[in-house]
Short mmCIF file of C-alpha atoms in Angstrom, two decimals:
data_model
loop_
_atom_site.label_atom_id
_atom_site.label_comp_id
_atom_site.label_asym_id
_atom_site.label_seq_id
_atom_site.Cartn_x
_atom_site.Cartn_y
_atom_site.Cartn_z
CA UNK A 1 14.11 15.80 14.17
CA UNK A 2 14.39 12.10 14.99
CA UNK A 3 17.78 10.57 13.68
CA UNK A 4 17.95 7.75 16.26
CA UNK A 5 21.39 9.25 17.29
CA UNK A 6 21.17 8.37 20.85
CA UNK A 7 20.25 4.66 19.93
CA UNK A 8 22.39 4.07 16.94
CA UNK A 9 25.14 2.25 18.60
CA UNK A 10 22.74 -0.13 20.43
CA UNK A 11 20.50 -0.58 17.49
CA UNK A 12 23.24 -1.38 14.95
CA UNK A 13 25.05 -3.78 17.32
CA UNK A 14 21.97 -5.83 18.11
CA UNK A 15 19.66 -5.44 15.11
CA UNK A 16 22.20 -5.53 12.10
CA UNK A 17 22.67 -9.40 12.15
CA UNK A 18 18.90 -9.85 12.44
CA UNK A 19 18.18 -7.62 9.52
CA UNK A 20 20.81 -9.19 7.38
CA UNK A 21 19.18 -12.56 8.00
CA UNK A 22 15.75 -11.40 7.06
CA UNK A 23 16.20 -8.89 4.23
CA UNK A 24 17.06 -8.25 0.64
CA UNK A 25 20.19 -6.71 -0.81
CA UNK A 26 19.50 -3.94 -3.31
CA UNK A 27 22.06 -2.55 -5.72
CA UNK A 28 21.76 1.14 -6.46
CA UNK A 29 21.13 1.93 -10.02
CA UNK A 30 22.02 5.00 -11.99
CA UNK A 31 19.71 7.96 -11.10
CA UNK A 32 18.43 6.19 -7.80
CA UNK A 33 17.95 8.36 -4.87
CA UNK A 34 17.72 7.22 -1.27
CA UNK A 35 14.20 8.86 -0.87
CA UNK A 36 13.02 7.13 -4.02
CA UNK A 37 14.24 3.66 -2.73
CA UNK A 38 12.45 4.24 0.58
CA UNK A 39 9.34 5.08 -1.14
CA UNK A 40 9.54 2.13 -3.47
CA UNK A 41 10.08 -0.40 -0.77
CA UNK A 42 7.71 1.43 1.75
CA UNK A 43 10.67 1.76 4.27
CA UNK A 44 11.36 5.09 5.84
CA UNK A 45 14.54 6.93 4.71
CA UNK A 46 15.77 7.19 8.37
CA UNK A 47 15.46 3.47 8.82
CA UNK A 48 17.39 2.60 5.70
CA UNK A 49 20.15 5.20 6.77
CA UNK A 50 20.44 3.52 10.26
CA UNK A 51 20.57 -0.01 8.98
CA UNK A 52 23.20 0.80 6.42
CA UNK A 53 25.48 3.03 8.49
CA UNK A 54 24.68 6.10 6.27
CA UNK A 55 25.32 9.52 7.76
CA UNK A 56 24.09 11.33 4.63
CA UNK A 57 21.49 10.57 2.02
CA UNK A 58 23.96 10.38 -0.84
CA UNK A 59 24.49 7.09 -2.60
CA UNK A 60 26.42 5.72 -5.60
CA UNK A 61 25.56 3.49 -8.49
CA UNK A 62 26.50 -0.03 -7.70
CA UNK A 63 26.31 0.39 -3.90
CA UNK A 64 24.65 -2.45 -2.00
CA UNK A 65 21.84 -1.46 0.49
CA UNK A 66 20.10 -3.75 2.97
CA UNK A 67 16.28 -3.47 2.80
CA UNK A 68 14.31 -5.29 5.50
CA UNK A 69 11.44 -7.20 4.18
CA UNK A 70 9.53 -6.70 7.35
CA UNK A 71 5.96 -6.98 5.96
CA UNK A 72 6.64 -10.29 4.06
CA UNK A 73 7.76 -12.18 7.19
CA UNK A 74 5.00 -14.24 8.89
CA UNK A 75 7.04 -15.51 11.87
CA UNK A 76 10.51 -15.18 13.38
CA UNK A 77 12.77 -17.39 15.45
CA UNK A 78 14.25 -15.50 18.41
CA UNK A 79 18.06 -15.11 18.15
CA UNK A 80 20.81 -14.23 20.80
CA UNK A 81 20.61 -10.53 21.62
CA UNK A 82 16.84 -10.13 20.56
CA UNK A 83 14.31 -8.33 22.59
CA UNK A 84 10.63 -7.35 21.78
CA UNK A 85 11.86 -3.74 21.52
CA UNK A 86 14.38 -4.61 18.77
CA UNK A 87 11.87 -6.81 16.89
CA UNK A 88 9.27 -4.06 17.01
CA UNK A 89 11.76 -1.71 15.40
CA UNK A 90 12.93 -4.31 12.84
CA UNK A 91 9.54 -5.37 11.80
CA UNK A 92 7.77 -1.98 11.95
CA UNK A 93 5.19 -2.96 14.63
CA UNK A 94 4.38 -1.80 18.15
CA UNK A 95 5.63 -3.73 21.14
CA UNK A 96 2.03 -3.81 22.27
CA UNK A 97 0.80 -5.43 19.19
CA UNK A 98 3.64 -8.05 19.20
CA UNK A 99 2.65 -8.93 22.78
CA UNK A 100 -1.05 -9.21 21.73
CA UNK A 101 -0.40 -11.40 18.68
CA UNK A 102 1.90 -13.73 20.75
CA UNK A 103 -0.27 -13.73 23.90
CA UNK A 104 2.66 -12.52 25.88
CA UNK A 105 1.87 -11.15 29.41
CA UNK A 106 5.55 -10.06 29.86
CA UNK A 107 8.13 -8.50 27.51
CA UNK A 108 10.50 -11.65 28.21
CA UNK A 109 11.27 -13.76 25.10
CA UNK A 110 13.69 -16.63 24.80
CA UNK A 111 16.19 -17.77 22.22
CA UNK A 112 14.59 -20.23 19.76
CA UNK A 113 10.94 -18.91 20.51
CA UNK A 114 8.70 -18.39 17.50
CA UNK A 115 7.37 -14.94 17.32
CA UNK A 116 4.37 -14.39 15.01
CA UNK A 117 4.34 -11.06 13.13
CA UNK A 118 1.51 -8.92 11.60
CA UNK A 119 0.51 -10.07 8.21
CA UNK A 120 -0.92 -8.27 5.21
CA UNK A 121 -3.53 -10.62 3.61
CA UNK A 122 -3.07 -11.32 -0.16
CA UNK A 123 -6.00 -10.64 -2.56
CA UNK A 124 -8.51 -13.40 -1.98
CA UNK A 125 -6.71 -14.99 0.93
CA UNK A 126 -8.74 -16.72 3.73
CA UNK A 127 -7.77 -17.79 7.20
CA UNK A 128 -8.75 -21.18 8.44
CA UNK A 129 -9.44 -21.19 12.28
CA UNK A 130 -7.22 -23.44 14.33
CA UNK A 131 -7.60 -24.68 17.94
CA UNK A 132 -7.06 -21.84 20.32
CA UNK A 133 -7.75 -19.01 17.85
CA UNK A 134 -10.10 -16.14 18.77
CA UNK A 135 -11.69 -13.56 16.52
CA UNK A 136 -9.64 -10.77 18.59
CA UNK A 137 -6.37 -12.57 17.89
CA UNK A 138 -6.95 -12.87 14.16
CA UNK A 139 -8.02 -9.25 14.09
CA UNK A 140 -4.54 -8.40 15.73
CA UNK A 141 -2.70 -10.70 13.30
CA UNK A 142 -4.12 -9.19 10.15
CA UNK A 143 -4.72 -5.69 11.52
CA UNK A 144 -8.46 -5.86 10.62
CA UNK A 145 -11.14 -4.66 12.83
CA UNK A 146 -13.35 -7.21 14.68
CA UNK A 147 -16.44 -5.51 13.40
CA UNK A 148 -15.10 -5.89 9.77
CA UNK A 149 -14.29 -9.52 10.27
CA UNK A 150 -17.83 -10.07 11.68
CA UNK A 151 -19.46 -8.19 8.80
CA UNK A 152 -17.37 -9.73 6.05
CA UNK A 153 -18.15 -13.26 7.41
CA UNK A 154 -21.81 -12.79 8.44
CA UNK A 155 -20.97 -13.50 12.14
CA UNK A 156 -23.73 -12.53 14.61
CA UNK A 157 -21.19 -12.92 17.51
CA UNK A 158 -17.47 -13.33 17.99
CA UNK A 159 -17.74 -17.06 18.34
CA UNK A 160 -15.71 -19.05 15.77
CA UNK A 161 -15.10 -22.80 15.37
CA UNK A 162 -12.15 -24.90 14.43
CA UNK A 163 -11.99 -25.38 10.68
CA UNK A 164 -14.06 -22.28 9.78
CA UNK A 165 -12.81 -20.22 6.79
CA UNK A 166 -12.75 -16.62 7.45
CA UNK A 167 -12.65 -13.99 4.52
CA UNK A 168 -10.11 -11.28 5.04
CA UNK A 169 -11.35 -8.74 2.61
CA UNK A 170 -14.77 -7.12 1.86
CA UNK A 171 -17.03 -9.71 -0.19
CA UNK A 172 -18.01 -6.99 -2.63
CA UNK A 173 -16.32 -3.98 -4.36
CA UNK A 174 -19.17 -1.69 -3.11
CA UNK A 175 -16.61 0.55 -1.43
CA UNK A 176 -18.77 3.72 -0.68
CA UNK A 177 -21.49 1.71 0.98
CA UNK A 178 -18.84 -0.25 2.97
CA UNK A 179 -17.25 3.06 4.28
CA UNK A 180 -20.61 4.34 5.50
CA UNK A 181 -21.29 1.22 7.35
CA UNK A 182 -17.92 1.03 8.94
CA UNK A 183 -17.90 4.61 10.23
CA UNK A 184 -21.25 4.66 12.12
CA UNK A 185 -19.81 3.52 15.53
CA UNK A 186 -16.70 5.25 17.07
CA UNK A 187 -15.42 1.87 18.41
CA UNK A 188 -15.34 0.27 15.04
CA UNK A 189 -12.07 1.31 13.45
CA UNK A 190 -12.55 2.07 9.65
CA UNK A 191 -9.67 0.60 7.51
CA UNK A 192 -9.12 4.20 6.21
CA UNK A 193 -8.67 5.51 9.74
CA UNK A 194 -11.64 7.84 9.74
CA UNK A 195 -14.96 7.67 11.56
CA UNK A 196 -18.47 9.17 10.79
CA UNK A 197 -17.23 11.01 7.69
CA UNK A 198 -14.21 10.54 5.43
CA UNK A 199 -12.35 13.56 3.80
CA UNK A 200 -13.47 14.43 0.23
CA UNK A 201 -9.80 14.16 -0.83
CA UNK A 202 -7.44 11.22 -0.26
CA UNK A 203 -4.46 13.68 0.05
CA UNK A 204 -3.44 17.34 0.29
CA UNK A 205 -3.72 18.26 -3.27
CA UNK A 206 -2.02 21.69 -3.32
CA UNK A 207 -0.88 24.42 -1.10
CA UNK A 208 -4.31 25.98 -1.15
CA UNK A 209 -6.35 22.90 -0.68
CA UNK A 210 -8.70 22.68 2.30
CA UNK A 211 -12.10 21.14 3.37
CA UNK A 212 -14.58 23.19 5.33
CA UNK A 213 -16.61 21.66 8.17
CA UNK A 214 -19.81 19.96 6.95
CA UNK A 215 -21.89 20.17 10.11
CA UNK A 216 -22.39 22.41 13.27
CA UNK A 217 -19.68 22.98 15.85
CA UNK A 218 -21.95 21.34 18.41
CA UNK A 219 -22.22 18.14 16.25
CA UNK A 220 -18.50 18.17 15.63
CA UNK A 221 -17.75 18.61 19.35
CA UNK A 222 -20.15 15.72 20.33
CA UNK A 223 -18.44 13.34 17.82
CA UNK A 224 -14.95 14.57 18.79
CA UNK A 225 -15.76 13.75 22.47
CA UNK A 226 -17.11 10.26 21.63
CA UNK A 227 -13.88 9.50 19.66
CA UNK A 228 -11.62 10.76 22.56
CA UNK A 229 -13.61 8.60 25.02
CA UNK A 230 -13.30 5.80 22.63
CA UNK A 231 -9.53 6.35 22.54
CA UNK A 232 -9.37 6.43 26.31
CA UNK A 233 -10.98 3.11 26.47
CA UNK A 234 -8.43 1.66 24.09
CA UNK A 235 -5.61 3.15 26.19
CA UNK A 236 -7.03 1.79 29.46
CA UNK A 237 -6.90 -1.76 27.91
CA UNK A 238 -3.14 -1.53 27.29
CA UNK A 239 -0.45 -2.64 29.76
CA UNK A 240 0.51 0.19 32.09
CA UNK A 241 4.11 1.36 31.83
CA UNK A 242 4.44 2.79 35.29
CA UNK A 243 3.17 5.32 37.75
CA UNK A 244 5.88 7.93 37.64
CA UNK A 245 3.50 10.63 36.47
CA UNK A 246 0.68 10.03 39.00
CA UNK A 247 1.01 13.47 40.60
CA UNK A 248 1.03 15.36 37.32
CA UNK A 249 -1.60 17.01 35.14
CA UNK A 250 -0.39 17.54 31.63
CA UNK A 251 -2.00 19.71 29.03
CA UNK A 252 -1.19 18.85 25.38
CA UNK A 253 -1.95 21.60 22.88
CA UNK A 254 -1.89 20.34 19.31
CA UNK A 255 -0.69 23.40 17.34
CA UNK A 256 -3.12 25.15 15.07
CA UNK A 257 -6.24 23.17 13.89
CA UNK A 258 -9.68 24.35 12.91
CA UNK A 259 -9.46 27.29 10.63
CA UNK A 260 -5.65 27.49 11.17
CA UNK A 261 -3.65 25.05 9.11
CA UNK A 262 -0.21 26.15 10.32
CA UNK A 263 2.57 25.61 7.76
CA UNK A 264 1.81 23.91 4.45
CA UNK A 265 4.91 22.74 2.81
CA UNK A 266 5.39 21.42 -0.78
CA UNK A 267 7.89 18.65 -1.39
CA UNK A 268 8.31 15.48 -3.46
CA UNK A 269 7.78 11.61 -2.75
CA UNK A 270 10.40 9.14 -3.72
CA UNK A 271 9.23 8.96 -7.38
CA UNK A 272 9.36 12.74 -7.82
CA UNK A 273 5.60 13.35 -7.50
CA UNK A 274 4.60 16.58 -5.59
CA UNK A 275 3.28 16.23 -2.02
CA UNK A 276 2.02 18.73 0.46
CA UNK A 277 2.38 18.43 4.14
CA UNK A 278 -0.08 20.35 6.51
CA UNK A 279 1.50 21.11 9.87
CA UNK A 280 -1.79 20.82 12.07
CA UNK A 281 -2.63 17.36 10.73
CA UNK A 282 0.61 15.85 11.77
CA UNK A 283 1.02 17.81 15.00
CA UNK A 284 -2.39 16.37 16.09
CA UNK A 285 -1.28 12.90 15.46
CA UNK A 286 1.97 13.27 17.37
CA UNK A 287 0.04 14.91 20.24
CA UNK A 288 -2.43 11.88 20.30
CA UNK A 289 0.53 9.40 20.51
CA UNK A 290 2.20 11.38 23.34
CA UNK A 291 -1.32 11.60 25.01
CA UNK A 292 -1.45 7.68 25.09
CA UNK A 293 2.09 7.28 26.29
CA UNK A 294 1.75 9.83 29.27
CA UNK A 295 -1.49 8.18 30.38
CA UNK A 296 0.18 4.77 30.40
CA UNK A 297 2.71 6.41 32.84
CA UNK A 298 -0.14 7.48 35.18
CA UNK A 299 -0.55 11.23 34.26
CA UNK A 300 -3.77 13.05 33.93
CA UNK A 301 -3.84 14.33 30.35
CA UNK A 302 -5.90 16.87 28.58
CA UNK A 303 -6.13 18.03 24.95
CA UNK A 304 -6.88 21.50 24.03
CA UNK A 305 -8.14 20.74 20.52
CA UNK A 306 -9.91 17.56 19.24
CA UNK A 307 -11.11 16.13 15.95
CA UNK A 308 -14.54 14.83 15.07
CA UNK A 309 -13.50 12.22 12.52
CA UNK A 310 -10.22 10.66 13.57
CA UNK A 311 -7.89 9.69 16.33
CA UNK A 312 -4.45 8.37 15.61
CA UNK A 313 -3.81 7.77 11.90
CA UNK A 314 -0.97 5.92 10.31
CA UNK A 315 -1.78 6.91 6.65
CA UNK A 316 0.22 5.58 3.65
CA UNK A 317 3.62 6.96 2.44
CA UNK A 318 2.27 8.04 -1.05
CA UNK A 319 -0.54 10.22 0.39
CA UNK A 320 -0.66 13.09 2.87
CA UNK A 321 -3.47 13.97 5.42
CA UNK A 322 -5.72 16.62 3.76
CA UNK A 323 -6.33 19.99 5.53
CA UNK A 324 -9.73 19.58 7.36
CA UNK A 325 -10.95 22.70 9.27
CA UNK A 326 -13.40 20.75 11.46
CA UNK A 327 -11.41 20.44 14.68
CA UNK A 328 -12.85 22.05 17.86
CA UNK A 329 -11.75 23.36 21.16
CA UNK A 330 -12.00 20.71 23.92
CA UNK A 331 -14.61 22.63 26.16
CA UNK A 332 -18.04 21.83 27.21
CA UNK A 333 -18.86 25.48 26.73
CA UNK A 334 -19.41 25.24 23.04
CA UNK A 335 -21.29 28.17 21.49
CA UNK A 336 -24.28 27.74 19.31
CA UNK A 337 -22.61 29.39 16.34
CA UNK A 338 -19.97 27.87 14.17
CA UNK A 339 -17.50 30.69 14.29
CA UNK A 340 -15.60 29.56 17.25
CA UNK A 341 -13.12 26.88 16.11
CA UNK A 342 -9.32 27.05 16.75
CA UNK A 343 -7.79 30.21 14.91
CA UNK A 344 -4.47 31.65 14.86
CA UNK A 345 -5.35 35.03 16.21
CA UNK A 346 -4.52 36.33 19.80
CA UNK A 347 -8.08 35.44 20.82
CA UNK A 348 -7.67 31.88 19.59
CA UNK A 349 -4.22 31.53 21.24
CA UNK A 350 -5.46 32.89 24.55
CA UNK A 351 -8.28 30.46 24.48
CA UNK A 352 -5.76 27.53 24.66
CA UNK A 353 -4.43 28.91 27.91
CA UNK A 354 -7.92 29.55 29.38
CA UNK A 355 -8.77 25.91 28.63
CA UNK A 356 -5.52 24.88 30.37
CA UNK A 357 -6.61 26.84 33.34
CA UNK A 358 -9.94 25.23 33.36
CA UNK A 359 -8.51 21.74 33.40
CA UNK A 360 -6.15 22.51 36.19
CA UNK A 361 -8.72 24.01 38.37
CA UNK A 362 -10.68 20.76 38.13
CA UNK A 363 -7.61 18.63 38.79
CA UNK A 364 -6.38 17.28 42.00
CA UNK A 365 -2.95 16.68 40.82
CA UNK A 366 -0.24 18.74 42.42
CA UNK A 367 2.12 19.43 39.55
CA UNK A 368 1.39 20.57 35.92
CA UNK A 369 2.97 20.89 32.58
CA UNK A 370 1.76 22.44 29.18
CA UNK A 371 3.23 21.31 25.87
CA UNK A 372 2.39 22.83 22.54
CA UNK A 373 3.11 20.53 19.54
CA UNK A 374 4.06 22.00 16.19
CA UNK A 375 6.31 21.57 13.10
CA UNK A 376 8.36 24.55 11.91
CA UNK A 377 9.05 25.66 8.28
CA UNK A 378 12.12 28.05 8.72
CA UNK A 379 15.31 28.32 6.60
CA UNK A 380 16.78 30.39 9.44
CA UNK A 381 16.67 27.60 12.07
CA UNK A 382 18.70 24.26 12.16
CA UNK A 383 17.32 20.98 11.06
CA UNK A 384 16.91 19.62 14.48
CA UNK A 385 13.92 19.76 16.86
CA UNK A 386 13.55 23.10 18.58
CA UNK A 387 12.04 23.46 22.22
CA UNK A 388 10.91 26.95 23.02
CA UNK A 389 10.41 28.28 26.52
CA UNK A 390 9.45 31.64 28.21
CA UNK A 391 8.69 32.76 31.70
CA UNK A 392 6.77 35.78 32.74
CA UNK A 393 8.48 35.67 36.16
CA UNK A 394 11.87 34.14 37.52
CA UNK A 395 10.08 31.10 38.76
CA UNK A 396 8.18 30.31 35.64
CA UNK A 397 11.40 31.12 33.58
CA UNK A 398 13.52 28.75 35.63
CA UNK A 399 11.05 25.81 35.48
CA UNK A 400 10.24 26.23 31.81
CA UNK A 401 13.85 26.60 30.74
CA UNK A 402 14.71 23.28 32.79
CA UNK A 403 11.77 21.53 31.04
CA UNK A 404 12.87 22.68 27.55
CA UNK A 405 16.52 21.75 28.08
CA UNK A 406 15.50 18.29 29.47
CA UNK A 407 13.29 17.57 26.47
CA UNK A 408 15.82 18.79 23.98
CA UNK A 409 18.42 16.41 25.46
CA UNK A 410 16.16 13.46 24.45
CA UNK A 411 15.07 14.67 20.92
CA UNK A 412 18.02 13.48 18.92
CA UNK A 413 20.86 15.04 17.12
CA UNK A 414 20.84 18.78 16.78
CA UNK A 415 17.75 19.35 19.07
CA UNK A 416 18.11 22.56 20.78
CA UNK A 417 16.09 24.87 23.30
CA UNK A 418 15.79 28.59 23.24
CA UNK A 419 13.81 31.42 24.74
CA UNK A 420 11.07 32.98 22.72
CA UNK A 421 8.10 35.24 23.96
CA UNK A 422 5.18 33.34 22.26
CA UNK A 423 1.64 33.75 23.32
CA UNK A 424 0.79 30.27 24.56
CA UNK A 425 3.92 30.30 26.83
CA UNK A 426 3.47 33.76 28.23
CA UNK A 427 1.55 33.80 31.59
CA UNK A 428 0.83 30.16 31.12
CA UNK A 429 -1.24 28.68 34.16
CA UNK A 430 0.91 25.32 34.12
CA UNK A 431 3.98 25.18 36.49
CA UNK A 432 6.15 24.92 33.25
CA UNK A 433 5.37 25.15 29.67
CA UNK A 434 7.15 24.50 26.35
CA UNK A 435 6.50 24.65 22.54
CA UNK A 436 8.06 21.85 20.58
CA UNK A 437 8.80 22.24 16.89
CA UNK A 438 8.99 18.49 16.24
CA UNK A 439 10.54 18.99 12.77
CA UNK A 440 11.70 21.96 10.61
CA UNK A 441 9.82 21.05 7.34
CA UNK A 442 12.07 23.47 5.38
CA UNK A 443 14.43 20.51 5.14
CA UNK A 444 13.37 17.84 2.54
CA UNK A 445 14.16 14.85 4.70
CA UNK A 446 11.94 16.16 7.47
CA UNK A 447 9.00 16.33 5.06
CA UNK A 448 9.40 12.53 4.69
CA UNK A 449 10.03 11.86 8.22
CA UNK A 450 6.91 13.61 9.59
CA UNK A 451 4.84 11.45 7.25
CA UNK A 452 6.27 8.19 8.72
CA UNK A 453 3.98 6.99 11.65
CA UNK A 454 6.86 5.12 13.08
CA UNK A 455 8.90 8.29 13.45
CA UNK A 456 6.01 10.17 14.92
CA UNK A 457 5.73 7.33 17.49
CA UNK A 458 9.40 7.54 18.10
CA UNK A 459 9.27 11.23 18.73
CA UNK A 460 6.36 10.85 21.18
CA UNK A 461 8.43 8.22 22.93
CA UNK A 462 11.45 10.56 23.16
CA UNK A 463 9.19 13.48 24.50
CA UNK A 464 7.73 10.95 27.14
CA UNK A 465 11.43 10.11 28.15
CA UNK A 466 12.13 13.77 28.60
CA UNK A 467 8.96 14.44 30.62
CA UNK A 468 9.78 11.49 32.91
CA UNK A 469 13.29 12.74 33.48
CA UNK A 470 12.01 16.32 34.19
CA UNK A 471 9.34 14.89 36.59
CA UNK A 472 11.86 12.80 38.42
CA UNK A 473 13.94 15.81 39.07
CA UNK A 474 11.01 17.80 40.57
#
């Protein structure tokens, strides 16, 4: 579980004056809960706890809380002690997006410098093109796809001129037709974060809700590969973070998927409305974020399971990702029948190790890791992140235990490692293997935290730090 424990001292020392200057003060009312306040202001519970020095989620009537108005800011003047990383945390945006919006080639910023922040366009708002503007920059600033901007403004190309007024929303309310247009090409990101087909439901409606595949396994595999290749192109355009993992091949195994949902956990949002969290949907999103980060450090990375209609999704706090059973194994040996999607049987679990062996046989990298990404739902385990390891011989045991302990050391308060004989770890073809239960969803606050895309990104960053430390020691 991410509590930001290892960073609290630094973050509070540097960020607290910044937040105080660009925030509102909220007085707790009778019957308020911290989760309800976080939902109302669209700010994660963990973020509010860190900013307000809260170690528990209990609050009292009349108490004053600092709530950052991150999304209302349009620009920010750099103050002493600021860095891009701190601003990214404060204003809920990635460092890469801040660099793109501000046309920064390096992460250096200066006191007094104006930093432009992402904006959310108001209803009916337009943008007037100024000297030096490009369509790609405006796309970054408002988080709107270039394809959408061109379509909404009848632009045949990406050329724009000074003084031109650009529409920042669809010109009509014909949403079904708009979604169909936007989801034809894999490289044109739909505003609802899905490609080709969108789910029938906008949330997980109950413990028993699910959506079956609507096309053949071959069609789903073809679209899933196109999406993954599109994602790879997006990653290759990002600034590299280093080459520390250039000798490593890393297999990421998103837990469950296909016919196997994993845990489906019920909870409540900040307004007391029921929500349902599906393990495999969020495990896949975390794995995709980790996939990107590891590639940016030079690793060769493979996914065992891929989706035909989405890559990374942020979602919205009031909704949860619906359980879709359309994921496929990432293998070119796709059978003709539709009965060979991921499944939680021994055969299905062994397939994940078989795929790992195929990837490693084709790889020229000298060292290898296997990481299986999950989210637990157990009242018998602590609230922190659990990292499982197992070795079928002394060498595998030693390497996997070392990997698990290193990862756990980076995963925040109460994270722990322990030995467990699970199928995907037993006789695994990689040099070292671990299974990460990213959050124990039995605990209420974890049901909230796993829904926060910023915390999923933070957890992927922590896992990357652990992998880098383990690799440096080998």
